[in-house]
PDB file of C-alpha atoms in Angstrom:
ATOM      1  CA  MET A 228      25.661 -37.146 -38.158  1.00 54.00           C
ATOM      2  CA  GLY A 229      27.896 -34.986 -35.926  1.00 58.00           C
ATOM      3  CA  TYR A 230      26.897 -32.019 -38.232  1.00 58.00           C
ATOM      4  CA  PHE A 231      23.134 -32.515 -37.780  1.00 60.00           C
ATOM      5  CA  TRP A 232      23.856 -33.130 -33.773  1.00 62.00           C
ATOM      6  CA  GLU A 233      25.559 -29.875 -33.530  1.00 66.00           C
ATOM      7  CA  TYR A 234      22.795 -27.996 -35.672  1.00 62.00           C
ATOM      8  CA  GLY A 235      20.114 -29.361 -33.399  1.00 66.00           C
ATOM      9  CA  GLN A 236      21.922 -28.252 -30.387  1.00 68.00           C
ATOM     10  CA  ILE A 237      22.183 -24.991 -31.830  1.00 68.00           C
ATOM     11  CA  ILE A 238      18.428 -24.580 -32.480  1.00 69.00           C
ATOM     12  CA  LEU A 239      17.730 -25.992 -29.002  1.00 69.00           C
ATOM     13  CA  ASN A 240      19.912 -23.496 -27.430  1.00 70.00           C
ATOM     14  CA  LEU A 241      18.210 -20.689 -29.676  1.00 65.00           C
ATOM     15  CA  MET A 242      14.783 -21.912 -28.303  1.00 64.00           C
ATOM     16  CA  ARG A 243      15.831 -21.562 -24.719  1.00 66.00           C
ATOM     17  CA  LEU A 244      17.472 -18.063 -25.076  1.00 67.00           C
ATOM     18  CA  TRP A 245      14.507 -16.425 -27.334  1.00 69.00           C
ATOM     19  CA  LEU A 246      11.717 -18.617 -28.009  1.00 73.00           C
ATOM     20  CA  LEU A 247      10.694 -19.748 -24.553  1.00 72.00           C
ATOM     21  CA  PRO A 248      11.302 -16.148 -22.953  1.00 70.00           C
ATOM     22  CA  VAL A 249       8.941 -14.770 -25.717  1.00 73.00           C
ATOM     23  CA  LEU A 250       6.484 -17.354 -25.015  1.00 76.00           C
ATOM     24  CA  ASP A 251       6.475 -16.720 -21.393  1.00 74.00           C
ATOM     25  CA  ILE A 252       5.934 -13.220 -21.670  1.00 72.00           C
ATOM     26  CA  THR A 253       2.981 -13.897 -24.343  1.00 76.00           C
ATOM     27  CA  LEU A 254       1.250 -16.152 -22.140  1.00 77.00           C
ATOM     28  CA  VAL A 255       1.595 -13.729 -19.133  1.00 72.00           C
ATOM     29  CA  LEU A 256       0.326 -10.943 -21.288  1.00 70.00           C
ATOM     30  CA  LEU A 257      -2.825 -13.009 -22.439  1.00 71.00           C
ATOM     31  CA  LEU A 258      -3.591 -13.908 -18.718  1.00 71.00           C
ATOM     32  CA  ILE A 259      -3.578 -10.017 -17.839  1.00 69.00           C
ATOM     33  CA  TYR A 260      -5.703  -9.226 -20.876  1.00 68.00           C
ATOM     34  CA  ALA A 261      -8.001 -11.730 -19.957  1.00 66.00           C
ATOM     35  CA  MET A 262      -8.308 -10.385 -16.528  1.00 65.00           C
ATOM     36  CA  LEU A 263      -8.748  -6.977 -17.866  1.00 65.00           C
ATOM     37  CA  VAL A 264     -11.490  -7.825 -20.070  1.00 61.00           C
ATOM     38  CA  LEU A 265     -13.486  -9.432 -17.251  1.00 59.00           C
ATOM     39  CA  ILE A 266     -12.973  -6.627 -15.023  1.00 58.00           C
ATOM     40  CA  GLY A 267     -14.918  -3.471 -15.704  1.00 52.00           C
ATOM     41  CA  GLU A 268     -14.719  -1.484 -12.554  1.00 51.00           C
ATOM     42  CA  ARG A 269     -12.307   1.249 -12.573  1.00 53.00           C
ATOM     43  CA  ARG A 270     -10.948   1.070  -9.112  1.00 55.00           C
ATOM     44  CA  ASN A 271     -10.203  -2.815  -9.622  1.00 63.00           C
ATOM     45  CA  LEU A 272      -8.303  -2.032 -12.850  1.00 67.00           C
ATOM     46  CA  TRP A 273      -6.130   0.493 -10.829  1.00 71.00           C
ATOM     47  CA  MET A 274      -5.598  -2.435  -8.360  1.00 74.00           C
ATOM     48  CA  VAL A 275      -4.629  -4.821 -10.814  1.00 73.00           C
ATOM     49  CA  ARG A 276      -2.015  -2.315 -12.281  1.00 75.00           C
ATOM     50  CA  GLY A 277      -0.615  -1.642  -9.013  1.00 79.00           C
ATOM     51  CA  PHE A 278      -0.389  -5.667  -8.433  1.00 79.00           C
ATOM     52  CA  ILE A 279       1.405  -5.801 -11.806  1.00 79.00           C
ATOM     53  CA  VAL A 280       3.853  -2.949 -10.625  1.00 83.00           C
ATOM     54  CA  LEU A 281       4.559  -4.791  -7.444  1.00 85.00           C
ATOM     55  CA  ILE A 282       5.291  -7.997  -9.588  1.00 83.00           C
ATOM     56  CA  LEU A 283       7.757  -6.051 -11.990  1.00 82.00           C
ATOM     57  CA  ALA A 284       9.595  -4.406  -8.834  1.00 87.00           C
ATOM     58  CA  ALA A 285      10.016  -7.678  -6.950  1.00 85.00           C
ATOM     59  CA  THR A 286      11.236  -9.382 -10.395  1.00 83.00           C
ATOM     60  CA  LEU A 287      13.580  -6.548 -11.203  1.00 86.00           C
ATOM     61  CA  SER A 288      14.829  -6.473  -7.491  1.00 87.00           C
ATOM     62  CA  GLU A 289      15.892 -10.155  -7.713  1.00 84.00           C
ATOM     63  CA  ARG A 290      17.722  -9.538 -11.048  1.00 82.00           C
ATOM     64  CA  ILE A 291      19.817  -6.855 -10.069  1.00 87.00           C
ATOM     65  CA  GLY A 292      20.860  -8.380  -6.795  1.00 85.00           C
ATOM     66  CA  LEU A 293      18.729  -6.651  -3.961  1.00 87.00           C
ATOM     67  CA  GLY A 294      18.046  -9.598  -2.084  1.00 85.00           C
ATOM     68  CA  LEU A 295      16.461  -8.164   1.146  1.00 89.00           C
ATOM     69  CA  LEU A 296      14.059  -5.897  -1.040  1.00 88.00           C
ATOM     70  CA  ALA A 297      13.003  -8.800  -3.276  1.00 86.00           C
ATOM     71  CA  PHE A 298      12.382 -10.977  -0.266  1.00 89.00           C
ATOM     72  CA  VAL A 299       9.990  -8.119   1.060  1.00 90.00           C
ATOM     73  CA  LEU A 300       8.277  -7.605  -2.327  1.00 89.00           C
ATOM     74  CA  ASP A 301       7.688 -11.357  -2.774  1.00 89.00           C
ATOM     75  CA  LYS A 302       5.846 -11.452   0.595  1.00 89.00           C
ATOM     76  CA  LEU A 303       3.765  -8.201  -0.584  1.00 90.00           C
ATOM     77  CA  VAL A 304       3.033 -10.127  -3.931  1.00 86.00           C
ATOM     78  CA  ILE A 305       1.719 -13.112  -1.928  1.00 90.00           C
ATOM     79  CA  GLY A 306      -0.245 -10.980   0.380  1.00 88.00           C
ATOM     80  CA  ALA A 307      -1.778  -8.921  -2.357  1.00 85.00           C
ATOM     81  CA  ALA A 308      -2.511 -11.882  -4.505  1.00 82.00           C
ATOM     82  CA  VAL A 309      -4.619 -13.475  -1.525  1.00 85.00           C
ATOM     83  CA  ALA A 310      -6.299 -10.160  -1.286  1.00 83.00           C
ATOM     84  CA  MET A 311      -7.226  -9.773  -4.807  1.00 76.00           C
ATOM     85  CA  ALA A 312      -8.555 -13.418  -4.683  1.00 76.00           C
ATOM     86  CA  PHE A 313     -11.278 -12.102  -2.221  1.00 78.00           C
ATOM     87  CA  ILE A 314     -11.936  -8.865  -3.823  1.00 72.00           C
ATOM     88  CA  LEU A 315     -12.004 -10.339  -7.469  1.00 70.00           C
ATOM     89  CA  GLN A 316     -13.795 -13.701  -6.627  1.00 70.00           C
ATOM     90  CA  GLY A 317     -16.467 -13.045  -9.007  1.00 67.00           C
ATOM     91  CA  GLU A 318     -14.102 -12.184 -11.781  1.00 67.00           C
ATOM     92  CA  LEU A 319     -11.882 -14.942 -10.888  1.00 72.00           C
ATOM     93  CA  ARG A 320     -14.707 -17.395 -10.877  1.00 73.00           C
ATOM     94  CA  ARG A 321     -15.750 -16.348 -14.276  1.00 70.00           C
ATOM     95  CA  LEU A 322     -12.321 -16.584 -15.596  1.00 69.00           C
ATOM     96  CA  LEU A 323     -11.950 -20.196 -14.142  1.00 73.00           C
ATOM     97  CA  GLU A 324     -15.414 -21.139 -15.563  1.00 72.00           C
ATOM     98  CA  GLN A 325     -14.688 -20.189 -19.002  1.00 69.00           C
ATOM     99  CA  MET A 326     -11.473 -21.843 -19.014  1.00 71.00           C
ATOM    100  CA  GLY A 327     -13.027 -24.983 -17.652  1.00 75.00           C
ATOM    101  CA  ARG A 328     -15.546 -25.079 -20.507  1.00 72.00           C
ATOM    102  CA  GLY A 329     -12.912 -24.370 -23.187  1.00 70.00           C
ATOM    103  CA  GLN A 330     -14.606 -20.955 -24.016  1.00 63.00           C
ATOM    104  CA  PHE A 331     -11.404 -19.340 -24.955  1.00 62.00           C
ATOM    105  CA  ALA A 332     -13.049 -17.145 -27.770  1.00 62.00           C
ATOM    106  CA  GLN A 333     -15.285 -15.521 -25.365  1.00 58.00           C
ATOM    107  CA  LEU A 334     -12.378 -15.177 -22.623  1.00 57.00           C
ATOM    108  CA  LEU A 335     -10.332 -13.201 -24.948  1.00 56.00           C
ATOM    109  CA  ALA A 336     -13.132 -11.395 -26.700  1.00 52.00           C
ATOM    110  CA  ILE A 337     -12.227 -12.819 -30.386  1.00 45.00           C
ATOM    111  CA  ASN A 338     -15.828 -13.347 -31.553  1.00 43.00           C
ATOM    112  CA  PRO A 339     -16.027 -11.047 -34.451  1.00 38.00           C
ATOM    113  CA  GLN A 340     -19.967 -11.451 -34.614  1.00 39.00           C
ATOM    114  CA  GLU A 341     -20.329  -9.379 -31.538  1.00 39.00           C
ATOM    115  CA  THR A 342     -21.267  -5.876 -32.377  1.00 37.00           C
ATOM    116  CA  PRO A 343     -20.879  -2.590 -30.336  1.00 39.00           C
ATOM    117  CA  PRO A 344     -24.081  -1.083 -29.037  1.00 45.00           C
ATOM    118  CA  GLN A 345     -25.364   1.847 -31.280  1.00 48.00           C
ATOM    119  CA  THR A 346     -24.609   5.256 -30.254  1.00 70.00           C
ATOM    120  CA  ASP A 347     -27.711   6.506 -31.833  1.00 77.00           C
ATOM    121  CA  ASN A 348     -29.816   4.215 -29.793  1.00 85.00           C
ATOM    122  CA  VAL A 349     -28.308   5.510 -26.497  1.00 86.00           C
ATOM    123  CA  ILE A 350     -28.927   9.183 -27.776  1.00 89.00           C
ATOM    124  CA  ASP A 351     -32.648   8.514 -28.424  1.00 90.00           C
ATOM    125  CA  GLU A 352     -32.904   6.816 -25.118  1.00 91.00           C
ATOM    126  CA  LEU A 353     -31.227   9.745 -23.256  1.00 92.00           C
ATOM    127  CA  VAL A 354     -33.267  12.556 -25.422  1.00 93.00           C
ATOM    128  CA  ASP A 355     -36.483  10.779 -25.043  1.00 93.00           C
ATOM    129  CA  ALA A 356     -35.932  10.618 -21.025  1.00 93.00           C
ATOM    130  CA  ILE A 357     -34.882  14.260 -20.862  1.00 94.00           C
ATOM    131  CA  LYS A 358     -37.715  15.292 -22.774  1.00 93.00           C
ATOM    132  CA  GLU A 359     -40.342  13.563 -20.524  1.00 93.00           C
ATOM    133  CA  LEU A 360     -38.519  15.103 -17.628  1.00 93.00           C
ATOM    134  CA  SER A 361     -38.577  18.420 -18.883  1.00 93.00           C
ATOM    135  CA  GLN A 362     -42.404  18.136 -19.810  1.00 93.00           C
ATOM    136  CA  ASN A 363     -42.973  16.908 -16.077  1.00 92.00           C
ATOM    137  CA  ARG A 364     -40.594  19.641 -14.584  1.00 92.00           C
ATOM    138  CA  ILE A 365     -38.400  16.861 -12.952  1.00 93.00           C
ATOM    139  CA  GLY A 366     -34.798  18.022 -12.068  1.00 92.00           C
ATOM    140  CA  ALA A 367     -32.061  15.912 -13.474  1.00 94.00           C
ATOM    141  CA  LEU A 368     -28.308  16.246 -13.775  1.00 95.00           C
ATOM    142  CA  ILE A 369     -26.471  13.766 -16.115  1.00 95.00           C
ATOM    143  CA  ILE A 370     -22.753  13.376 -16.939  1.00 95.00           C
ATOM    144  CA  LEU A 371     -21.585  11.802 -19.963  1.00 93.00           C
ATOM    145  CA  GLU A 372     -17.967  10.867 -20.653  1.00 89.00           C
ATOM    146  CA  THR A 373     -16.741  12.061 -24.407  1.00 83.00           C
ATOM    147  CA  ASP A 374     -13.277  10.742 -24.419  1.00 76.00           C
ATOM    148  CA  ARG A 375     -11.824   8.978 -21.610  1.00 75.00           C
ATOM    149  CA  PRO A 376     -13.113   7.725 -18.128  1.00 82.00           C
ATOM    150  CA  ILE A 377     -13.408  10.419 -15.503  1.00 85.00           C
ATOM    151  CA  ASP A 378     -11.335   9.851 -12.289  1.00 80.00           C
ATOM    152  CA  GLU A 379     -13.828   9.591  -9.487  1.00 80.00           C
ATOM    153  CA  ARG A 380     -11.539  11.869  -7.329  1.00 80.00           C
ATOM    154  CA  ASP A 381     -13.063  14.805  -9.259  1.00 84.00           C
ATOM    155  CA  PHE A 382     -16.363  14.052  -7.725  1.00 89.00           C
ATOM    156  CA  SER A 383     -17.165  15.422  -4.011  1.00 87.00           C
ATOM    157  CA  VAL A 384     -18.859  12.107  -3.649  1.00 89.00           C
ATOM    158  CA  PRO A 385     -18.626   9.136  -6.033  1.00 87.00           C
ATOM    159  CA  GLY A 386     -22.301   8.077  -5.424  1.00 88.00           C
ATOM    160  CA  VAL A 387     -23.900   4.543  -5.692  1.00 91.00           C
ATOM    161  CA  ARG A 388     -22.474   2.072  -8.133  1.00 90.00           C
ATOM    162  CA  LEU A 389     -25.241   0.859 -10.584  1.00 90.00           C
ATOM    163  CA  ASN A 390     -23.358  -0.420 -13.768  1.00 88.00           C
ATOM    164  CA  ALA A 391     -26.639  -0.916 -15.734  1.00 90.00           C
ATOM    165  CA  ASP A 392     -27.879  -0.689 -19.271  1.00 89.00           C
ATOM    166  CA  MET A 393     -28.731   2.728 -19.745  1.00 88.00           C
ATOM    167  CA  SER A 394     -32.619   3.217 -20.619  1.00 90.00           C
ATOM    168  CA  LYS A 395     -35.118   6.061 -20.371  1.00 90.00           C
ATOM    169  CA  GLU A 396     -37.354   4.227 -17.938  1.00 92.00           C
ATOM    170  CA  LEU A 397     -34.318   3.890 -15.502  1.00 93.00           C
ATOM    171  CA  LEU A 398     -33.282   7.621 -15.875  1.00 92.00           C
ATOM    172  CA  GLN A 399     -36.927   8.732 -15.306  1.00 92.00           C
ATOM    173  CA  THR A 400     -36.985   6.335 -12.322  1.00 93.00           C
ATOM    174  CA  ILE A 401     -33.729   7.351 -10.712  1.00 94.00           C
ATOM    175  CA  PHE A 402     -34.815  11.294 -10.810  1.00 93.00           C
ATOM    176  CA  GLN A 403     -38.329  10.904  -9.247  1.00 92.00           C
ATOM    177  CA  THR A 404     -38.386  12.956  -6.066  1.00 88.00           C
ATOM    178  CA  THR A 405     -39.548  10.072  -4.219  1.00 89.00           C
ATOM    179  CA  THR A 406     -36.147   8.232  -4.657  1.00 88.00           C
ATOM    180  CA  LEU A 407     -32.990   8.254  -2.421  1.00 87.00           C
ATOM    181  CA  LEU A 408     -30.661   9.082  -5.601  1.00 87.00           C
ATOM    182  CA  HIS A 409     -32.720  11.949  -7.174  1.00 88.00           C
ATOM    183  CA  ASP A 410     -30.581  14.839  -5.682  1.00 87.00           C
ATOM    184  CA  GLY A 411     -27.161  13.772  -7.270  1.00 90.00           C
ATOM    185  CA  ALA A 412     -26.346  13.303 -10.689  1.00 93.00           C
ATOM    186  CA  VAL A 413     -26.108  10.110 -12.858  1.00 95.00           C
ATOM    187  CA  LEU A 414     -22.653   8.911 -14.627  1.00 94.00           C
ATOM    188  CA  ILE A 415     -23.001   7.468 -18.040  1.00 92.00           C
ATOM    189  CA  ARG A 416     -19.987   5.878 -19.861  1.00 88.00           C
ATOM    190  CA  GLY A 417     -21.086   4.608 -23.258  1.00 85.00           C
ATOM    191  CA  SER A 418     -24.280   2.540 -23.300  1.00 85.00           C
ATOM    192  CA  ARG A 419     -23.835   1.973 -19.426  1.00 88.00           C
ATOM    193  CA  LEU A 420     -25.293   3.834 -16.300  1.00 92.00           C
ATOM    194  CA  LEU A 421     -22.381   3.642 -14.137  1.00 90.00           C
ATOM    195  CA  ALA A 422     -23.515   5.460 -10.925  1.00 92.00           C
ATOM    196  CA  ALA A 423     -26.246   7.621  -9.529  1.00 93.00           C
ATOM    197  CA  GLY A 424     -26.274  10.014  -6.550  1.00 92.00           C
ATOM    198  CA  VAL A 425     -22.952  11.495  -7.649  1.00 93.00           C
ATOM    199  CA  ILE A 426     -22.248  14.897  -5.841  1.00 92.00           C
ATOM    200  CA  LEU A 427     -20.530  17.330  -7.865  1.00 91.00           C
ATOM    201  CA  PRO A 428     -18.278  20.297  -7.277  1.00 89.00           C
ATOM    202  CA  ILE A 429     -19.740  23.630  -7.585  1.00 89.00           C
ATOM    203  CA  SER A 430     -18.580  26.144  -9.852  1.00 86.00           C
ATOM    204  CA  GLU A 431     -17.023  29.324  -8.130  1.00 79.00           C
ATOM    205  CA  ARG A 432     -17.801  31.486 -11.084  1.00 75.00           C
ATOM    206  CA  VAL A 433     -19.982  34.224 -10.736  1.00 64.00           C
ATOM    207  CA  ALA A 434     -23.396  33.144 -12.444  1.00 63.00           C
ATOM    208  CA  SER A 435     -26.921  34.241 -12.783  1.00 67.00           C
ATOM    209  CA  ARG A 436     -29.167  34.113  -9.861  1.00 67.00           C
ATOM    210  CA  GLN A 437     -31.475  32.323 -12.109  1.00 69.00           C
ATOM    211  CA  LEU A 438     -29.109  29.269 -12.133  1.00 80.00           C
ATOM    212  CA  GLY A 439     -29.733  26.671  -9.271  1.00 83.00           C
ATOM    213  CA  THR A 440     -27.446  24.168  -7.681  1.00 87.00           C
ATOM    214  CA  ARG A 441     -27.598  21.832 -10.507  1.00 90.00           C
ATOM    215  CA  HIS A 442     -26.578  24.396 -12.948  1.00 91.00           C
ATOM    216  CA  ARG A 443     -23.734  25.393 -10.947  1.00 90.00           C
ATOM    217  CA  ALA A 444     -22.744  21.662 -10.342  1.00 91.00           C
ATOM    218  CA  ALA A 445     -22.649  20.957 -14.046  1.00 92.00           C
ATOM    219  CA  MET A 446     -20.498  24.199 -14.875  1.00 91.00           C
ATOM    220  CA  GLY A 447     -18.177  22.824 -11.813  1.00 90.00           C
ATOM    221  CA  ILE A 448     -17.502  19.477 -13.246  1.00 92.00           C
ATOM    222  CA  THR A 449     -17.148  20.641 -16.745  1.00 91.00           C
ATOM    223  CA  GLU A 450     -14.638  23.154 -15.572  1.00 89.00           C
ATOM    224  CA  ARG A 451     -12.574  20.822 -13.779  1.00 87.00           C
ATOM    225  CA  VAL A 452     -13.023  17.947 -16.381  1.00 87.00           C
ATOM    226  CA  ASP A 453     -12.661  18.727 -20.145  1.00 83.00           C
ATOM    227  CA  HIS A 454     -13.651  15.388 -21.285  1.00 84.00           C
ATOM    228  CA  CYS A 455     -17.197  15.365 -20.435  1.00 90.00           C
ATOM    229  CA  ILE A 456     -20.525  17.221 -20.899  1.00 92.00           C
ATOM    230  CA  CYS A 457     -23.284  17.589 -18.555  1.00 94.00           C
ATOM    231  CA  LEU A 458     -26.967  17.730 -19.129  1.00 95.00           C
ATOM    232  CA  VAL A 459     -29.183  19.662 -16.694  1.00 94.00           C
ATOM    233  CA  VAL A 460     -33.147  19.852 -16.503  1.00 94.00           C
ATOM    234  CA  SER A 461     -34.496  22.344 -14.393  1.00 92.00           C
ATOM    235  CA  GLU A 462     -36.807  21.554 -11.759  1.00 90.00           C
ATOM    236  CA  GLU A 463     -38.442  24.968 -11.699  1.00 89.00           C
ATOM    237  CA  THR A 464     -38.761  25.686 -15.327  1.00 89.00           C
ATOM    238  CA  GLY A 465     -38.326  22.364 -16.833  1.00 91.00           C
ATOM    239  CA  SER A 466     -35.623  24.058 -19.286  1.00 92.00           C
ATOM    240  CA  ILE A 467     -32.758  21.807 -20.829  1.00 94.00           C
ATOM    241  CA  SER A 468     -29.240  22.943 -20.635  1.00 93.00           C
ATOM    242  CA  LEU A 469     -25.898  21.405 -21.521  1.00 94.00           C
ATOM    243  CA  ALA A 470     -22.675  22.390 -19.996  1.00 92.00           C
ATOM    244  CA  GLU A 471     -19.283  21.931 -21.462  1.00 91.00           C
ATOM    245  CA  ARG A 472     -15.793  23.363 -20.364  1.00 87.00           C
ATOM    246  CA  GLY A 473     -17.664  25.391 -17.780  1.00 87.00           C
ATOM    247  CA  THR A 474     -20.182  27.146 -19.949  1.00 89.00           C
ATOM    248  CA  LEU A 475     -23.774  26.457 -20.278  1.00 90.00           C
ATOM    249  CA  ASN A 476     -25.652  26.315 -23.682  1.00 90.00           C
ATOM    250  CA  ARG A 477     -29.217  26.897 -22.705  1.00 86.00           C
ATOM    251  CA  PRO A 478     -32.240  26.645 -23.093  1.00 89.00           C
ATOM    252  CA  LEU A 479     -32.247  23.724 -25.610  1.00 91.00           C
ATOM    253  CA  THR A 480     -35.185  21.886 -27.489  1.00 92.00           C
ATOM    254  CA  SER A 481     -34.963  18.123 -27.636  1.00 90.00           C
ATOM    255  CA  SER A 482     -34.118  18.333 -31.192  1.00 91.00           C
ATOM    256  CA  LYS A 483     -31.151  20.708 -30.558  1.00 92.00           C
ATOM    257  CA  LEU A 484     -30.150  18.586 -27.827  1.00 92.00           C
ATOM    258  CA  ARG A 485     -30.050  15.552 -30.069  1.00 91.00           C
ATOM    259  CA  GLU A 486     -28.036  17.257 -32.705  1.00 90.00           C
ATOM    260  CA  LEU A 487     -25.440  18.456 -30.158  1.00 90.00           C
ATOM    261  CA  LEU A 488     -25.128  14.860 -28.592  1.00 90.00           C
ATOM    262  CA  HIS A 489     -24.685  13.244 -32.070  1.00 87.00           C
ATOM    263  CA  ALA A 490     -21.907  15.903 -32.700  1.00 86.00           C
ATOM    264  CA  ARG A 491     -19.978  15.063 -29.437  1.00 83.00           C
ATOM    265  CA  LEU A 492     -20.851  11.340 -28.913  1.00 80.00           C
ATOM    266  CA  SER A 493     -21.304   9.758 -32.442  1.00 67.00           C
ATOM    267  CA  LYS A 494     -17.518   9.173 -33.055  1.00 53.00           C
ATOM    268  CA  ARG A 495     -16.634   7.761 -29.661  1.00 50.00           C
ATOM    269  CA  VAL A 496     -16.076   4.013 -29.040  1.00 41.00           C
ATOM    270  CA  ASP A 497     -18.213   2.467 -26.403  1.00 40.00           C
ATOM    271  CA  ARG A 498     -15.252   1.323 -24.108  1.00 40.00           C
ATOM    272  CA  ASP A 499     -17.042  -0.930 -21.716  1.00 40.00           C
ATOM    273  CA  ALA A 500     -18.860  -2.952 -24.044  1.00 38.00           C
ATOM    274  CA  VAL A 501     -16.225  -3.327 -26.918  1.00 37.00           C
ATOM    275  CA  THR A 502     -12.570  -5.088 -26.275  1.00 40.00           C
ATOM    276  CA  PRO A 503      -9.896  -5.196 -28.989  1.00 41.00           C
ATOM    277  CA  GLN A 504     -10.724  -8.047 -31.361  1.00 42.00           C
ATOM    278  CA  LEU A 505      -7.654 -10.570 -31.656  1.00 40.00           C
ATOM    279  CA  TRP A 506      -8.132 -11.146 -35.075  1.00 39.00           C
ATOM    280  CA  SER A 507      -7.647  -7.423 -36.108  1.00 45.00           C
ATOM    281  CA  LEU A 508      -4.754  -6.935 -33.515  1.00 42.00           C
ATOM    282  CA  GLY A 509      -2.117  -8.033 -36.168  1.00 44.00           C
ATOM    283  CA  LYS A 510      -2.613  -4.865 -38.326  1.00 44.00           C
ATOM    284  CA  ARG A 511      -2.415  -2.624 -34.934  1.00 48.00           C
ATOM    285  CA  LEU A 512      -0.030  -4.409 -32.827  1.00 45.00           C
ATOM    286  CA  PRO A 513       2.720  -1.754 -32.475  1.00 50.00           C
ATOM    287  CA  GLY A 514       0.379   0.814 -31.375  1.00 55.00           C
ATOM    288  CA  GLN A 515      -1.747  -1.461 -29.457  1.00 51.00           C
ATOM    289  CA  ALA A 516       1.096  -2.773 -27.515  1.00 52.00           C
ATOM    290  CA  LEU A 517       2.190   0.858 -26.728  1.00 55.00           C
ATOM    291  CA  ALA A 518      -0.953   1.922 -25.776  1.00 58.00           C
ATOM    292  CA  PHE A 519      -1.414  -1.289 -23.640  1.00 53.00           C
ATOM    293  CA  PHE A 520       1.620  -0.468 -21.511  1.00 54.00           C
ATOM    294  CA  GLN A 521       1.075   3.212 -21.169  1.00 56.00           C
ATOM    295  CA  ARG A 522      -2.505   2.664 -19.948  1.00 56.00           C
ATOM    296  CA  LEU A 523      -1.294  -0.139 -17.647  1.00 52.00           C
ATOM    297  CA  LEU A 524       1.110   1.664 -15.848  1.00 54.00           C
ATOM    298  CA  ARG A 525      -0.545   5.011 -15.901  1.00 55.00           C
ATOM    299  CA  PHE A 526      -0.454   7.260 -12.839  1.00 46.00           C
ATOM    300  CA  PRO A 527      -2.402  10.648 -12.437  1.00 46.00           C
ATOM    301  CA  SER A 528      -0.830  13.805 -14.069  1.00 42.00           C
ATOM    302  CA  SER A 529       0.841  16.386 -11.918  1.00 40.00           C
ATOM    303  CA  ALA A 530      -1.658  18.778 -13.570  1.00 41.00           C
ATOM    304  CA  SER A 531      -4.590  16.798 -11.989  1.00 43.00           C
ATOM    305  CA  ARG A 532      -2.897  16.484  -8.744  1.00 43.00           C
ATOM    306  CA  GLU A 533      -2.599  20.332  -8.627  1.00 43.00           C
ATOM    307  CA  LYS A 534      -5.970  20.801  -9.355  1.00 41.00           C
ATOM    308  CA  ARG A 535      -7.078  18.734  -6.539  1.00 42.00           C
TER     309      ARG A 535
END
């Protein structure tokens, strides 16, 4: 009997030492993951990352015995939590509603029946809109992310946030000369039209006098950011151009534009609409965990700071 008692005590001690901390960390990571799923705006994601860094700093300070620093950081964590409750009240409301309804599958995005939007549909809508804008000689400037999100600090002015489904009707409406947003650029990420009225940096390269401000702006943003392409419709001639890495490919037909867009966008994943599915994370757990922490605590590189 004494043997079983000692054996049980050993198991309980192992649970306290290993299982409970692992469970604690897992639950915290799941909560953070659920918040990141609900939050789609890049500025808010950076704010959540900063809040997590603040919590980690407060915990580390307390563990290593820096009492005064830990006290100050704890107060900052409380203040930051209150501020985030106001800023992210919509996301927090959705989180609490889904938890109250028991919709944990939707909360953690583990429904395998959900399928990502088809890139072909996005390209078709985009090409149809550009074709009609070109025929009507309505100027347009469209930025497409090809790999990862563009830092808003690369723009001269970030523009007006829309975060709407991309459609040819919406694009044609924005670039009508009677609208307030027609002068700037439109930013598209995956199948979402994120912003309009974006002001881009102008290229300093010596270019042909036939190129207007839109073309120079397309060259300027693609010189500064190599993971995007920029589409231009000339207001004077209706010609279609594609800027990439500071170089203009022009003039293009609608069929040639469709071909180029398929080559550059068909393999990318729609980041805003698709979140990692938990049923498949087991096969990719090590790589996903490393990428998660790298993206969670990622800061602007020194190259990007020098560029600005």
